[in-house]
mmCIF file of C-alpha atoms and ligand atoms in Angstrom:
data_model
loop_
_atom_site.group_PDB
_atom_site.id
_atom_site.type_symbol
_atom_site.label_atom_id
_atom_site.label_comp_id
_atom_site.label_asym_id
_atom_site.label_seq_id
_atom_site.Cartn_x
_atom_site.Cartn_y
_atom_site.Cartn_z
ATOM 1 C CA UNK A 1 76.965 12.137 8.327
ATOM 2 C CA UNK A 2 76.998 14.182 5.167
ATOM 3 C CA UNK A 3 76.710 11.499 2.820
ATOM 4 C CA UNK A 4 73.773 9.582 4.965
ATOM 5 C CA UNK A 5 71.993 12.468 4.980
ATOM 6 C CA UNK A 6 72.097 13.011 1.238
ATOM 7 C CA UNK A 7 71.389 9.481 0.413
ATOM 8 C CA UNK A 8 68.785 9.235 2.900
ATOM 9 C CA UNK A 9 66.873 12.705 1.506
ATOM 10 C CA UNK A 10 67.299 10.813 -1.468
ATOM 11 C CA UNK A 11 66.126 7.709 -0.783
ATOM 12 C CA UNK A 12 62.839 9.425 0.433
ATOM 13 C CA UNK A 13 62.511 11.903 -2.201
ATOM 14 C CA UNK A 14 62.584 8.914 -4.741
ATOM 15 C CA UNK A 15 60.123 6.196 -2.495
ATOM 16 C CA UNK A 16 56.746 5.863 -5.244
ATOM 17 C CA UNK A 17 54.839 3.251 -2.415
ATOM 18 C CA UNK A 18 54.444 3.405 1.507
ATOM 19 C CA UNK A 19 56.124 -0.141 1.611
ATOM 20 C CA UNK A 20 59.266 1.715 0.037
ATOM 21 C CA UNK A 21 59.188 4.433 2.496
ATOM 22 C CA UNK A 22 58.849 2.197 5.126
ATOM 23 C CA UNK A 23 62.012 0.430 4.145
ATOM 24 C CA UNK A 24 64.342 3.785 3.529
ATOM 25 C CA UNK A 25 62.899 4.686 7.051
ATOM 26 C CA UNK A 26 63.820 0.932 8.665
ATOM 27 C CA UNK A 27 67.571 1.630 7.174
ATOM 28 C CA UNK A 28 68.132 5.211 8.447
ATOM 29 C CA UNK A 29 65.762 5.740 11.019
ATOM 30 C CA UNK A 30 65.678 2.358 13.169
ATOM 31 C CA UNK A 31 66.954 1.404 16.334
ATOM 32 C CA UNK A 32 69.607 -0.559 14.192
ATOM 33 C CA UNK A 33 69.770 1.903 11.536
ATOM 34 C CA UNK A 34 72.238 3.942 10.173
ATOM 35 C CA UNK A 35 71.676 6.969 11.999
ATOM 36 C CA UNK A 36 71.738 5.047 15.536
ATOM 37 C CA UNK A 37 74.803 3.358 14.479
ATOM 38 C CA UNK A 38 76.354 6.904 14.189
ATOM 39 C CA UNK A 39 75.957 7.614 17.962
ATOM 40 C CA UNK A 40 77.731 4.259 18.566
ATOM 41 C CA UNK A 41 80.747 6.143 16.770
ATOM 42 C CA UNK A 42 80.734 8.922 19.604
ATOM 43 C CA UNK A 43 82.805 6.841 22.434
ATOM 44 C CA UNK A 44 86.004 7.240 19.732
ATOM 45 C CA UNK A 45 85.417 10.950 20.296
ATOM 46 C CA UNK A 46 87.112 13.677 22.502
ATOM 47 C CA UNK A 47 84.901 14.918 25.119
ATOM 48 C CA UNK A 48 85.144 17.848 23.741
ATOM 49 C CA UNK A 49 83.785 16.801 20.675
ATOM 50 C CA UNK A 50 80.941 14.214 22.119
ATOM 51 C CA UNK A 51 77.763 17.485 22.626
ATOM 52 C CA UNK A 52 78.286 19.155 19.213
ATOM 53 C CA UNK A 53 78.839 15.820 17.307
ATOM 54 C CA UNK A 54 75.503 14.675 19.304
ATOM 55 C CA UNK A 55 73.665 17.622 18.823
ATOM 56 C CA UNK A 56 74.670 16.903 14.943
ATOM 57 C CA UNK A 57 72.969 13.033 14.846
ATOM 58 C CA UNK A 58 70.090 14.448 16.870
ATOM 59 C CA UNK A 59 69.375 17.298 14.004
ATOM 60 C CA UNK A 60 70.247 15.068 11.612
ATOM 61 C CA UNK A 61 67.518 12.378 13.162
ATOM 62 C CA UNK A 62 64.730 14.702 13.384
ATOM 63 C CA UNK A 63 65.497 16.200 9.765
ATOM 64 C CA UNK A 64 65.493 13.099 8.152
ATOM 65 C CA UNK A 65 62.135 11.928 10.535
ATOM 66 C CA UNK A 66 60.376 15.209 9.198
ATOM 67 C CA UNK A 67 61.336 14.706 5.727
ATOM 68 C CA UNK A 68 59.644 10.808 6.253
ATOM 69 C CA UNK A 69 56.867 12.043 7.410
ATOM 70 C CA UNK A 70 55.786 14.804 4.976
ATOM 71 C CA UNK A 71 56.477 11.926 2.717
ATOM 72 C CA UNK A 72 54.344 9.363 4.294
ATOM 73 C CA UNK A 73 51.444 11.872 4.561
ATOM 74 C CA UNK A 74 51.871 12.613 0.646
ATOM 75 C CA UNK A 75 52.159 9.221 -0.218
ATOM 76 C CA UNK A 76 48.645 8.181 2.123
ATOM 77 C CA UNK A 77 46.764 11.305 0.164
ATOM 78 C CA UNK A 78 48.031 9.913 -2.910
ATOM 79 C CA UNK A 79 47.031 6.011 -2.683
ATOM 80 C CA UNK A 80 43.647 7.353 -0.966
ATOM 81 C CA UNK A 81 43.030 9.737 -4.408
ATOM 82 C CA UNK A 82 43.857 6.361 -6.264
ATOM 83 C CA UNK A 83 41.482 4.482 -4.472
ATOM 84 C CA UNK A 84 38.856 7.128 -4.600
ATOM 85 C CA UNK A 85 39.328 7.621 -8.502
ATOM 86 C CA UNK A 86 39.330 3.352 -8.877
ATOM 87 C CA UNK A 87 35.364 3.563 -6.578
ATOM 88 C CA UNK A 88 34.079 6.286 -8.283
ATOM 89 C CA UNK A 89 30.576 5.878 -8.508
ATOM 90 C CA UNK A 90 28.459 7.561 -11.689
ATOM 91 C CA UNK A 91 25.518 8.912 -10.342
ATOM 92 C CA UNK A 92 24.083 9.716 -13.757
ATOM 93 C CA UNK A 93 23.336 5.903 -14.057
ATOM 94 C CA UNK A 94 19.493 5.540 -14.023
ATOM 95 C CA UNK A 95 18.898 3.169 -11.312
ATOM 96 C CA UNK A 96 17.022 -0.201 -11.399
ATOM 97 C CA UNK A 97 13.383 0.497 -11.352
ATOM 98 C CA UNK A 98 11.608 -0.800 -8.111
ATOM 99 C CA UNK A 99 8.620 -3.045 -8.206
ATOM 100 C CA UNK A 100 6.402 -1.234 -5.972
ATOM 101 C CA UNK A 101 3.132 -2.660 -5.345
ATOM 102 C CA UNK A 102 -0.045 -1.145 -5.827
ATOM 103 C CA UNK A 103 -4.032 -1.557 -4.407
ATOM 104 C CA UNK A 104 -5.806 -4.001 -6.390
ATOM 105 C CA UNK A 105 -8.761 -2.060 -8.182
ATOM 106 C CA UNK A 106 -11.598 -3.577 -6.242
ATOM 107 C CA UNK A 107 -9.925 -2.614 -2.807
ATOM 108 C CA UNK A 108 -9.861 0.918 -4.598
ATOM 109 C CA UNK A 109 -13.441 0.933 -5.434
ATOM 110 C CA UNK A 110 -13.861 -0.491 -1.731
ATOM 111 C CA UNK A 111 -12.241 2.061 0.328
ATOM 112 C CA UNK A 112 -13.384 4.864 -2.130
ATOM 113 C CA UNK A 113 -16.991 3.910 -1.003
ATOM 114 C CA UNK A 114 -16.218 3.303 2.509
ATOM 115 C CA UNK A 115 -14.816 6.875 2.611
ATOM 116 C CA UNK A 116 -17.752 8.340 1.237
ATOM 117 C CA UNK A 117 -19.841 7.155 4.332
ATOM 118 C CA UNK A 118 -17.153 7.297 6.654
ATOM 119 C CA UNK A 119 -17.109 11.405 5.723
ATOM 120 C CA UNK A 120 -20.888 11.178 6.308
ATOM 121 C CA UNK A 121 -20.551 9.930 10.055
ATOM 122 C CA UNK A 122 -21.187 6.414 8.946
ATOM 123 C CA UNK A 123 -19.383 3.150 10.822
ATOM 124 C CA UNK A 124 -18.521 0.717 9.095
ATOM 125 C CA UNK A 125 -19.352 -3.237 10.038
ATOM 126 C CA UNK A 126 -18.066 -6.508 8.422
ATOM 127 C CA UNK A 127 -19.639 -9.668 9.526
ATOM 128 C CA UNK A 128 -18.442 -13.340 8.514
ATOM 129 C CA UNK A 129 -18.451 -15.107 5.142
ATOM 130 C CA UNK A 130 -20.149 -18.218 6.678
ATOM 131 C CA UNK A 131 -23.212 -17.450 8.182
ATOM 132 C CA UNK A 132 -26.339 -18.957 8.829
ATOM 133 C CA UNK A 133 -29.558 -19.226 6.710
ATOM 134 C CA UNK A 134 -31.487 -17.199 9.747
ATOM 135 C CA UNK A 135 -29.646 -14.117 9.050
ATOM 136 C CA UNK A 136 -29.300 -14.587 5.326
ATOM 137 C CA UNK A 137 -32.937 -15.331 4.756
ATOM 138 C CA UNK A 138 -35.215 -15.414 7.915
ATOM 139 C CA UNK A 139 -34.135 -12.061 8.944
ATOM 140 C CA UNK A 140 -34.403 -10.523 5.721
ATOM 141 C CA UNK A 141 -37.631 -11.275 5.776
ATOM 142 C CA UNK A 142 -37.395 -14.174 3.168
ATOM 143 C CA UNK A 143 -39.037 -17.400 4.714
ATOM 144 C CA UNK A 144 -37.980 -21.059 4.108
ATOM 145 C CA UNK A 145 -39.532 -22.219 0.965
ATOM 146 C CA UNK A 146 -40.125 -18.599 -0.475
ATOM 147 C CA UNK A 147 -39.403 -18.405 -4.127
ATOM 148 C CA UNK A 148 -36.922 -15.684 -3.445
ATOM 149 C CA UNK A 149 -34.585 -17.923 -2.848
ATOM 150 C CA UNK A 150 -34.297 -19.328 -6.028
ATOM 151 C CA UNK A 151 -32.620 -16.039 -6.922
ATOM 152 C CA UNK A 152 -30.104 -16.468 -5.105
ATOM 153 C CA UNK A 153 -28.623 -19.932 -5.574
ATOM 154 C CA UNK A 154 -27.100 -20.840 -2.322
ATOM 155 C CA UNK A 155 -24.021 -22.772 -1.601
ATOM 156 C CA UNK A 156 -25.259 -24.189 2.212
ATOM 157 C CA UNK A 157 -22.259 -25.933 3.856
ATOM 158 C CA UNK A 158 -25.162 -28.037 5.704
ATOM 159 C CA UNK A 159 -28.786 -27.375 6.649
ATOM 160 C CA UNK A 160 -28.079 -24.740 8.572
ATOM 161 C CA UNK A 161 -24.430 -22.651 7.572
ATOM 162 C CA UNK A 162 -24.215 -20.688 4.254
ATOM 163 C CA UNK A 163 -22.185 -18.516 2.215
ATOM 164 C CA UNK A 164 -24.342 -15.327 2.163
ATOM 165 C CA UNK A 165 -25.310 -14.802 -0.736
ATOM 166 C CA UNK A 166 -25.892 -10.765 0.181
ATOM 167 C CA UNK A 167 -24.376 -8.330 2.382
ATOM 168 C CA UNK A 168 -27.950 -7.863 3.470
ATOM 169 C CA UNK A 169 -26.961 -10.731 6.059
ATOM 170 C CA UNK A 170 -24.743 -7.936 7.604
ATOM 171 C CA UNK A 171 -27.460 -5.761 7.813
ATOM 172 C CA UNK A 172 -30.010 -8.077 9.285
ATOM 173 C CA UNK A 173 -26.862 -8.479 12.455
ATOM 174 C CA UNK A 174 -26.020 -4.867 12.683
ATOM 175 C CA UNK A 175 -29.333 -4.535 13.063
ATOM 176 C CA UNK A 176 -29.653 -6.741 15.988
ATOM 177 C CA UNK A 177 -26.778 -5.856 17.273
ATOM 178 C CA UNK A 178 -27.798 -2.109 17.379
ATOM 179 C CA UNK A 179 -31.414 -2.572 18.553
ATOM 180 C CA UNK A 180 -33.287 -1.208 20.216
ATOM 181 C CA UNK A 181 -30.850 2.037 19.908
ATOM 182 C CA UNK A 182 -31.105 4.775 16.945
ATOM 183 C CA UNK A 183 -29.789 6.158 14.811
ATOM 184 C CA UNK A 184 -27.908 3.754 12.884
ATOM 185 C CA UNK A 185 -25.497 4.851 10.138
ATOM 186 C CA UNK A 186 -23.558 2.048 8.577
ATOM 187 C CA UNK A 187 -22.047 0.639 6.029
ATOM 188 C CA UNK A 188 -20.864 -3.098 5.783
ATOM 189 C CA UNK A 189 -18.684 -4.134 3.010
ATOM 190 C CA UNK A 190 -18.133 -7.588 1.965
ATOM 191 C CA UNK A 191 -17.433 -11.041 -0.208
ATOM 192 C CA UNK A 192 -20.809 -12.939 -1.587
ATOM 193 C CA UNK A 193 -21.190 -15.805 -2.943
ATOM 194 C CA UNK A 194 -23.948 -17.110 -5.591
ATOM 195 C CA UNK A 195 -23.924 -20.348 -7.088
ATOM 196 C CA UNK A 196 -23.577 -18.775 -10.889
ATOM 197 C CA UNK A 197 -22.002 -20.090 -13.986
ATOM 198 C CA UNK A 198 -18.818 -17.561 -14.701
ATOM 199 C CA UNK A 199 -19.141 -15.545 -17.158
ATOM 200 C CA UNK A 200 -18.454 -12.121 -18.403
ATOM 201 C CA UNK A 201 -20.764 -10.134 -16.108
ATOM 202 C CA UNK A 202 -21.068 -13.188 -13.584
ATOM 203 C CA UNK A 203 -19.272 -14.474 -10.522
ATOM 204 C CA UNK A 204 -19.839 -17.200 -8.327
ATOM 205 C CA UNK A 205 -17.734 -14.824 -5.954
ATOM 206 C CA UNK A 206 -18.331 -11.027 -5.696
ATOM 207 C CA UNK A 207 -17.954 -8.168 -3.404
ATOM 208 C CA UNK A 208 -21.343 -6.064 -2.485
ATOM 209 C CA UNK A 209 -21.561 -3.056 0.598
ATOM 210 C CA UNK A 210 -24.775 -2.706 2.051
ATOM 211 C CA UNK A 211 -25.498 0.924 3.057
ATOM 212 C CA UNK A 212 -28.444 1.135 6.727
ATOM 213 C CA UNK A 213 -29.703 3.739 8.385
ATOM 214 C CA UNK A 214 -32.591 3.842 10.220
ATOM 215 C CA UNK A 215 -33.526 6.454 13.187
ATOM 216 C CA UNK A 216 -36.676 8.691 13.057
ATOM 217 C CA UNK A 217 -38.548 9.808 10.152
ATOM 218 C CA UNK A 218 -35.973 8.567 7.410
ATOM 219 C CA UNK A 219 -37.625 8.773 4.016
ATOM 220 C CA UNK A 220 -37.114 7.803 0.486
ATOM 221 C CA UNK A 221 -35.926 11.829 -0.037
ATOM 222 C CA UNK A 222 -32.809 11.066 2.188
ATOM 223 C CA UNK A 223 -32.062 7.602 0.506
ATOM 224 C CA UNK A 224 -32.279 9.385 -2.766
ATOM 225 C CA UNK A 225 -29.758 12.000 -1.480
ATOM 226 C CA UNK A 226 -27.599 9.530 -0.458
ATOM 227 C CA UNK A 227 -27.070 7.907 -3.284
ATOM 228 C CA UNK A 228 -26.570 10.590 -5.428
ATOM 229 C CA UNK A 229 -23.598 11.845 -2.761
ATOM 230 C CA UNK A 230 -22.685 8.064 -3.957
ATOM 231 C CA UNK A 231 -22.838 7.941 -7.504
ATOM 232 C CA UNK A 232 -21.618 11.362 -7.668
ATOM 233 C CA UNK A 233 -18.297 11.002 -6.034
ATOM 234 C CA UNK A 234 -17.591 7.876 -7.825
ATOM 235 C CA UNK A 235 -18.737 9.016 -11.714
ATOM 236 C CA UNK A 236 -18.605 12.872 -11.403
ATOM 237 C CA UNK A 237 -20.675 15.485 -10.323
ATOM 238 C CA UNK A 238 -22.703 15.834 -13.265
ATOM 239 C CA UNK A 239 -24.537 12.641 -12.401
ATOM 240 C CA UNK A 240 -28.389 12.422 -11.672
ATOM 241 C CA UNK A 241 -30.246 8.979 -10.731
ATOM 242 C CA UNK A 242 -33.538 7.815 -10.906
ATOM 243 C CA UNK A 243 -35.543 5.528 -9.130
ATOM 244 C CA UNK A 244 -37.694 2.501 -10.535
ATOM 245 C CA UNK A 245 -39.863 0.714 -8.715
ATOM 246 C CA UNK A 246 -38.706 -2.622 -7.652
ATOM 247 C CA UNK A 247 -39.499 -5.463 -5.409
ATOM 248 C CA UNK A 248 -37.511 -7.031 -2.546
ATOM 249 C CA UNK A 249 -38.155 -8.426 -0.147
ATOM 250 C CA UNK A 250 -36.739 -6.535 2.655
ATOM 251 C CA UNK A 251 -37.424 -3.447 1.684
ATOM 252 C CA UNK A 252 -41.013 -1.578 0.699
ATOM 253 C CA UNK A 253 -40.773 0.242 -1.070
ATOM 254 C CA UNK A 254 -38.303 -1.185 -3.204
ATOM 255 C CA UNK A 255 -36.460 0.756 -5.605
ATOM 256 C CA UNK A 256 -33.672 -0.291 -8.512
ATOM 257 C CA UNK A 257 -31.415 3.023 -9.296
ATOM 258 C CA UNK A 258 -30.395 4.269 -12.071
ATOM 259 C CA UNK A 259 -27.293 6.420 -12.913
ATOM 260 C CA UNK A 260 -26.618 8.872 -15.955
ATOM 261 C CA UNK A 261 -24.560 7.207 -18.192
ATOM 262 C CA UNK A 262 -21.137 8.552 -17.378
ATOM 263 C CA UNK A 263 -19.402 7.326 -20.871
ATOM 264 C CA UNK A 264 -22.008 9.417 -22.952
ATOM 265 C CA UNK A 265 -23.396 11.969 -20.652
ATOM 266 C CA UNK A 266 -26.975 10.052 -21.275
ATOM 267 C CA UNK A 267 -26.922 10.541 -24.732
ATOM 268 C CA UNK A 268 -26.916 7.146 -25.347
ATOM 269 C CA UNK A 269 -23.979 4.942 -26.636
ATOM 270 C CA UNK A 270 -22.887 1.202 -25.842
ATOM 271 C CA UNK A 271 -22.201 1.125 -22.532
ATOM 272 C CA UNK A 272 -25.684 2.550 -21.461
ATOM 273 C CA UNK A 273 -27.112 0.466 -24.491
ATOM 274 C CA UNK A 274 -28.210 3.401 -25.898
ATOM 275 C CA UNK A 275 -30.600 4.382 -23.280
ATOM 276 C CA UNK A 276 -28.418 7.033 -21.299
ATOM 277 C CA UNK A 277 -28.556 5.027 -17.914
ATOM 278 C CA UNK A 278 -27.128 2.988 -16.248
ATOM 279 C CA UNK A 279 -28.850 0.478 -13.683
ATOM 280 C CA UNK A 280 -26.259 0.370 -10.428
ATOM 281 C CA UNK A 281 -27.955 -0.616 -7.742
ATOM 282 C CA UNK A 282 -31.225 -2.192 -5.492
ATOM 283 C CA UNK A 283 -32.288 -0.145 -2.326
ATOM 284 C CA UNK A 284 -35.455 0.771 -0.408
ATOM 285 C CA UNK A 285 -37.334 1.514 3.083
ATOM 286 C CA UNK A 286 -36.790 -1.243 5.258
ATOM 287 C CA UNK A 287 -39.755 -3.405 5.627
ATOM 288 C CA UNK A 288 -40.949 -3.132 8.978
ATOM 289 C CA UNK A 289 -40.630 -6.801 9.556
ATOM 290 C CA UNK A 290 -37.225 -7.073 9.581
ATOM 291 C CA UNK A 291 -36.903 -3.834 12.152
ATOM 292 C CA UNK A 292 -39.000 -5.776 14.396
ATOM 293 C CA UNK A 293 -37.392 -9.400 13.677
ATOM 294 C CA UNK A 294 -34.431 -7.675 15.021
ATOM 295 C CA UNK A 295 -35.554 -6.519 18.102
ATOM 296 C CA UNK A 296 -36.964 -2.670 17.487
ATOM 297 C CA UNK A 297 -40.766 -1.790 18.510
ATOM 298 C CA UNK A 298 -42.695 -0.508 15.604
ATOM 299 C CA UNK A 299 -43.125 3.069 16.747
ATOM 300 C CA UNK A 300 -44.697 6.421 14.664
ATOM 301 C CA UNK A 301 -42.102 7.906 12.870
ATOM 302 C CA UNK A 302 -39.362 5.025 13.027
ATOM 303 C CA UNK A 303 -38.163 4.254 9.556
ATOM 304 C CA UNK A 304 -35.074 3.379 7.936
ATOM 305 C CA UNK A 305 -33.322 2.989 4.124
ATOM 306 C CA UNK A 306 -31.015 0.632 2.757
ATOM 307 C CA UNK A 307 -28.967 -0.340 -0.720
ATOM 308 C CA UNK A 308 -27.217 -2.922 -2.047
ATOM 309 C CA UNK A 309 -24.301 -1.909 -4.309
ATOM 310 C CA UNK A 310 -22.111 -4.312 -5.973
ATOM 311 C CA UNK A 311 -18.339 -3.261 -6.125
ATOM 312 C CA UNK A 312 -17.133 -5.448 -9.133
ATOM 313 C CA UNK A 313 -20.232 -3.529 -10.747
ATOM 314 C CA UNK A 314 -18.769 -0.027 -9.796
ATOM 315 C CA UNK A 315 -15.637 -0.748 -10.646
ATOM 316 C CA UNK A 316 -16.204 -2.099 -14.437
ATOM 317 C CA UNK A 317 -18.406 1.219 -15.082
ATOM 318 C CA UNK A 318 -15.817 3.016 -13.685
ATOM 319 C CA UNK A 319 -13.016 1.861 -14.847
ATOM 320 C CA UNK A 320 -14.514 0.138 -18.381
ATOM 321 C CA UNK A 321 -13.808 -3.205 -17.370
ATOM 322 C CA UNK A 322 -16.020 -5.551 -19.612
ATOM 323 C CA UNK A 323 -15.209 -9.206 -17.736
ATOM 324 C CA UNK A 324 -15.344 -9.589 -13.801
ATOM 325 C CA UNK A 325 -13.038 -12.052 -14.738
ATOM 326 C CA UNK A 326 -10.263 -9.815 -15.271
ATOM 327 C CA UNK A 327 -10.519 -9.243 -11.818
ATOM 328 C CA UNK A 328 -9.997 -12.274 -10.555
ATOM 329 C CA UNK A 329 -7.311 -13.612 -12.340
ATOM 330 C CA UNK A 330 -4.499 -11.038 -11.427
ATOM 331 C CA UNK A 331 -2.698 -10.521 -14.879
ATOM 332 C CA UNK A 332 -0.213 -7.733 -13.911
ATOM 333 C CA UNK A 333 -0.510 -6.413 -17.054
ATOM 334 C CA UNK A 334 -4.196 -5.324 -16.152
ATOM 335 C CA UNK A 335 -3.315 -4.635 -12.929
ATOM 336 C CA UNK A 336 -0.724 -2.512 -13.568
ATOM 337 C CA UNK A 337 -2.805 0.043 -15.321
ATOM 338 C CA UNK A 338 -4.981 0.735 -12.335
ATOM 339 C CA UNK A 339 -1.698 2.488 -10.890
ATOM 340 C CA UNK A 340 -2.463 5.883 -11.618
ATOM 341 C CA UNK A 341 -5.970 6.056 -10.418
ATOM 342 C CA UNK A 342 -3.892 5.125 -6.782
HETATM 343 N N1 DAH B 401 -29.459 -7.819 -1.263
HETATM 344 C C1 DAH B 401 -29.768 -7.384 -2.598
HETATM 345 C C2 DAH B 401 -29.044 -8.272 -3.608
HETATM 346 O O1 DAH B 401 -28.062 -8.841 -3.287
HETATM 347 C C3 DAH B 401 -29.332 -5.966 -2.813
HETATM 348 C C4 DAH B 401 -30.131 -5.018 -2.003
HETATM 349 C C5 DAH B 401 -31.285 -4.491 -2.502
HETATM 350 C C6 DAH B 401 -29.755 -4.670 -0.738
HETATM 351 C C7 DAH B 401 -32.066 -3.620 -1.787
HETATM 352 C C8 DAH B 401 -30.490 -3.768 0.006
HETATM 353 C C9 DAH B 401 -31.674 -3.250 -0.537
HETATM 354 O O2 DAH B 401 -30.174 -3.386 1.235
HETATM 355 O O3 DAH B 401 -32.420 -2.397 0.186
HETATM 356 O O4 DAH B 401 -29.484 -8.361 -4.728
#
């Protein structure tokens, strides 16, 4: 008993790997090891002798169990300390960079504007890239045959459907869709399309948002206000604008407005070509012909203002773009600069 107890300690003192362990344990511990094949030894014994010699293997069994099982638990701590030293991870790494994506600068310029008005009480309306040449044109207030429309070179997908050439043909059907209620505040963003050779400031594509209102006694004082709110927002408060007459032909008065030159401060320099402004947009009373083309009653005191703004315009002042092209043909090195005005 002696000697299996010593060799067995030993045996376990000396196992390096759970697999060894488990073997000293499967030739001491076992149903057919050696410490069961003791008790098979007790029938050659005196009764007498049988209880103390059993109480011996019994002690003997749960020594040698114990000392497995401190064992076992060391050797577990000790493989899971290996395996946690061999998956080690280095946080100090610098991890891979992700590509995160970022607002392309027009949409920028686009929902900067649209949450100008929106702060102003304004709603905004889109209408449909096709449209017809009656709310293009007619409603605008520019008749078949009129001159006008040799401005705007027109791609017509037959004799009657269009690509409108102006976001005015989202006015002209907010408009009718509003009449004969007041006030209306809107704003309706959206793509044009001219038939224009590309160049640096051209596009046969480009993005304009049309700014109504119209309720009672609007004047030329509020659209002036407006637009300053505008131009002010997007180039800094120290901006003024003025107004030169203009003519179109849904609005009288017409006005084209000017904006301090931002770059210069309207000292003058190449941007403003020297003259310290910068021409930004067309905007005026709405004629009273297209009010009543869309269904409103001339009435003392009704009156209304609208603009024109062109966002690819905005956006090059703003951002010193000098080709709309850039724009259009998604180089992610120019696009990636535009992250940190986000
Ligand atoms: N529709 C004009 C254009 O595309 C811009 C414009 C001018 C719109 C005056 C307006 C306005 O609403 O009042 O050139």
């Amino acid at each position: 008993m002696q000697t299996i107890r010593e060799n067995a300690l030993q045996e376990i003192n000396e196992a390096t790997t759970l697999e060894q362990l488990q073997q000293v344990r499967n030739t001491y511990l076992s149903k057919k090891g050696l410490v069961s094949s003791l008790m098979k030894q007790m029938k050659d014994l005196s009764n007498e002798e049988k209880p103390l010699f059993g109480q011996k293997v019994n002690e003997l069994k749960n020594e040698l169990e114990e000392a497995y099982q401190i064992k076992q638990a060391h050797l577990q701590q000790e493989a899971l300390n290996q395996r946690l030293e061999k998956e080690r991870i280095d946080i100090t790494l610098p991890a891979t960079p992700l590509k995160v994506g970022q607002l392309h600068p027009l949409m920028m310029v686009w929902r900067a504007l649209e949450d100008i008005f929106r702060e102003m009480g304004y709603n905004i309306v889109e209408g449909n890239d096709v449209d017809t040449d009656f709310y293009n044109f007619e409603r605008a207030n520019i008749p078949q045959d009129h001159p006008a429309r040799d401005m705007q070179d027109t791609f017509y997908i037959d004799m009657e459907h269009l690509l409108r050439t102006h976001t005015t043909a989202i006015q002209t059907r907010a408009l009718e869709m509003y009449a004969p209620h007041l006030p209306i505040k809107v704003v309706c963003p959206g793509k044009v399309y001219r038939k224009d050779d590309d160049d640096a400031t051209h596009s046969h594509q480009f993005m304009q948002m049309e700014g109504l209102v119209v309720g009672m006694n609007i004047t030329l004082a509020d659209l002036k206000g407006t637009l300053e709110l505008l131009v002010r927002s997007m180039f800094g408060q120290e901006r003024v604008i003025r107004f030169r007459p203009s003519y179109f032909q849904f609005t009288e008065p017409s006005v084209e407005v000017d904006v301090s030159c931002h770059v210069c401060d309207g000292k003058g320099c190449s941007v403003c070509k020297q003259t310290g402004w910068i021409e930004i947009l067309g905007a005026g009373m709405v004629h009273p012909a297209v009010l009543e083309m869309a269904g409103y009653e001339s009435q003392e005191g009704l009156s209304g203002f609208a603009f024109g703004v062109g966002i690819e315009r905005v956006a090059m002042l703003k951002y010193g773009v000098s080709d709309i092209r850039q724009f259009y043909t998604n180089d992610q090195r120019f696009l990636e600069q535009f992250k940190r005005f986000e």
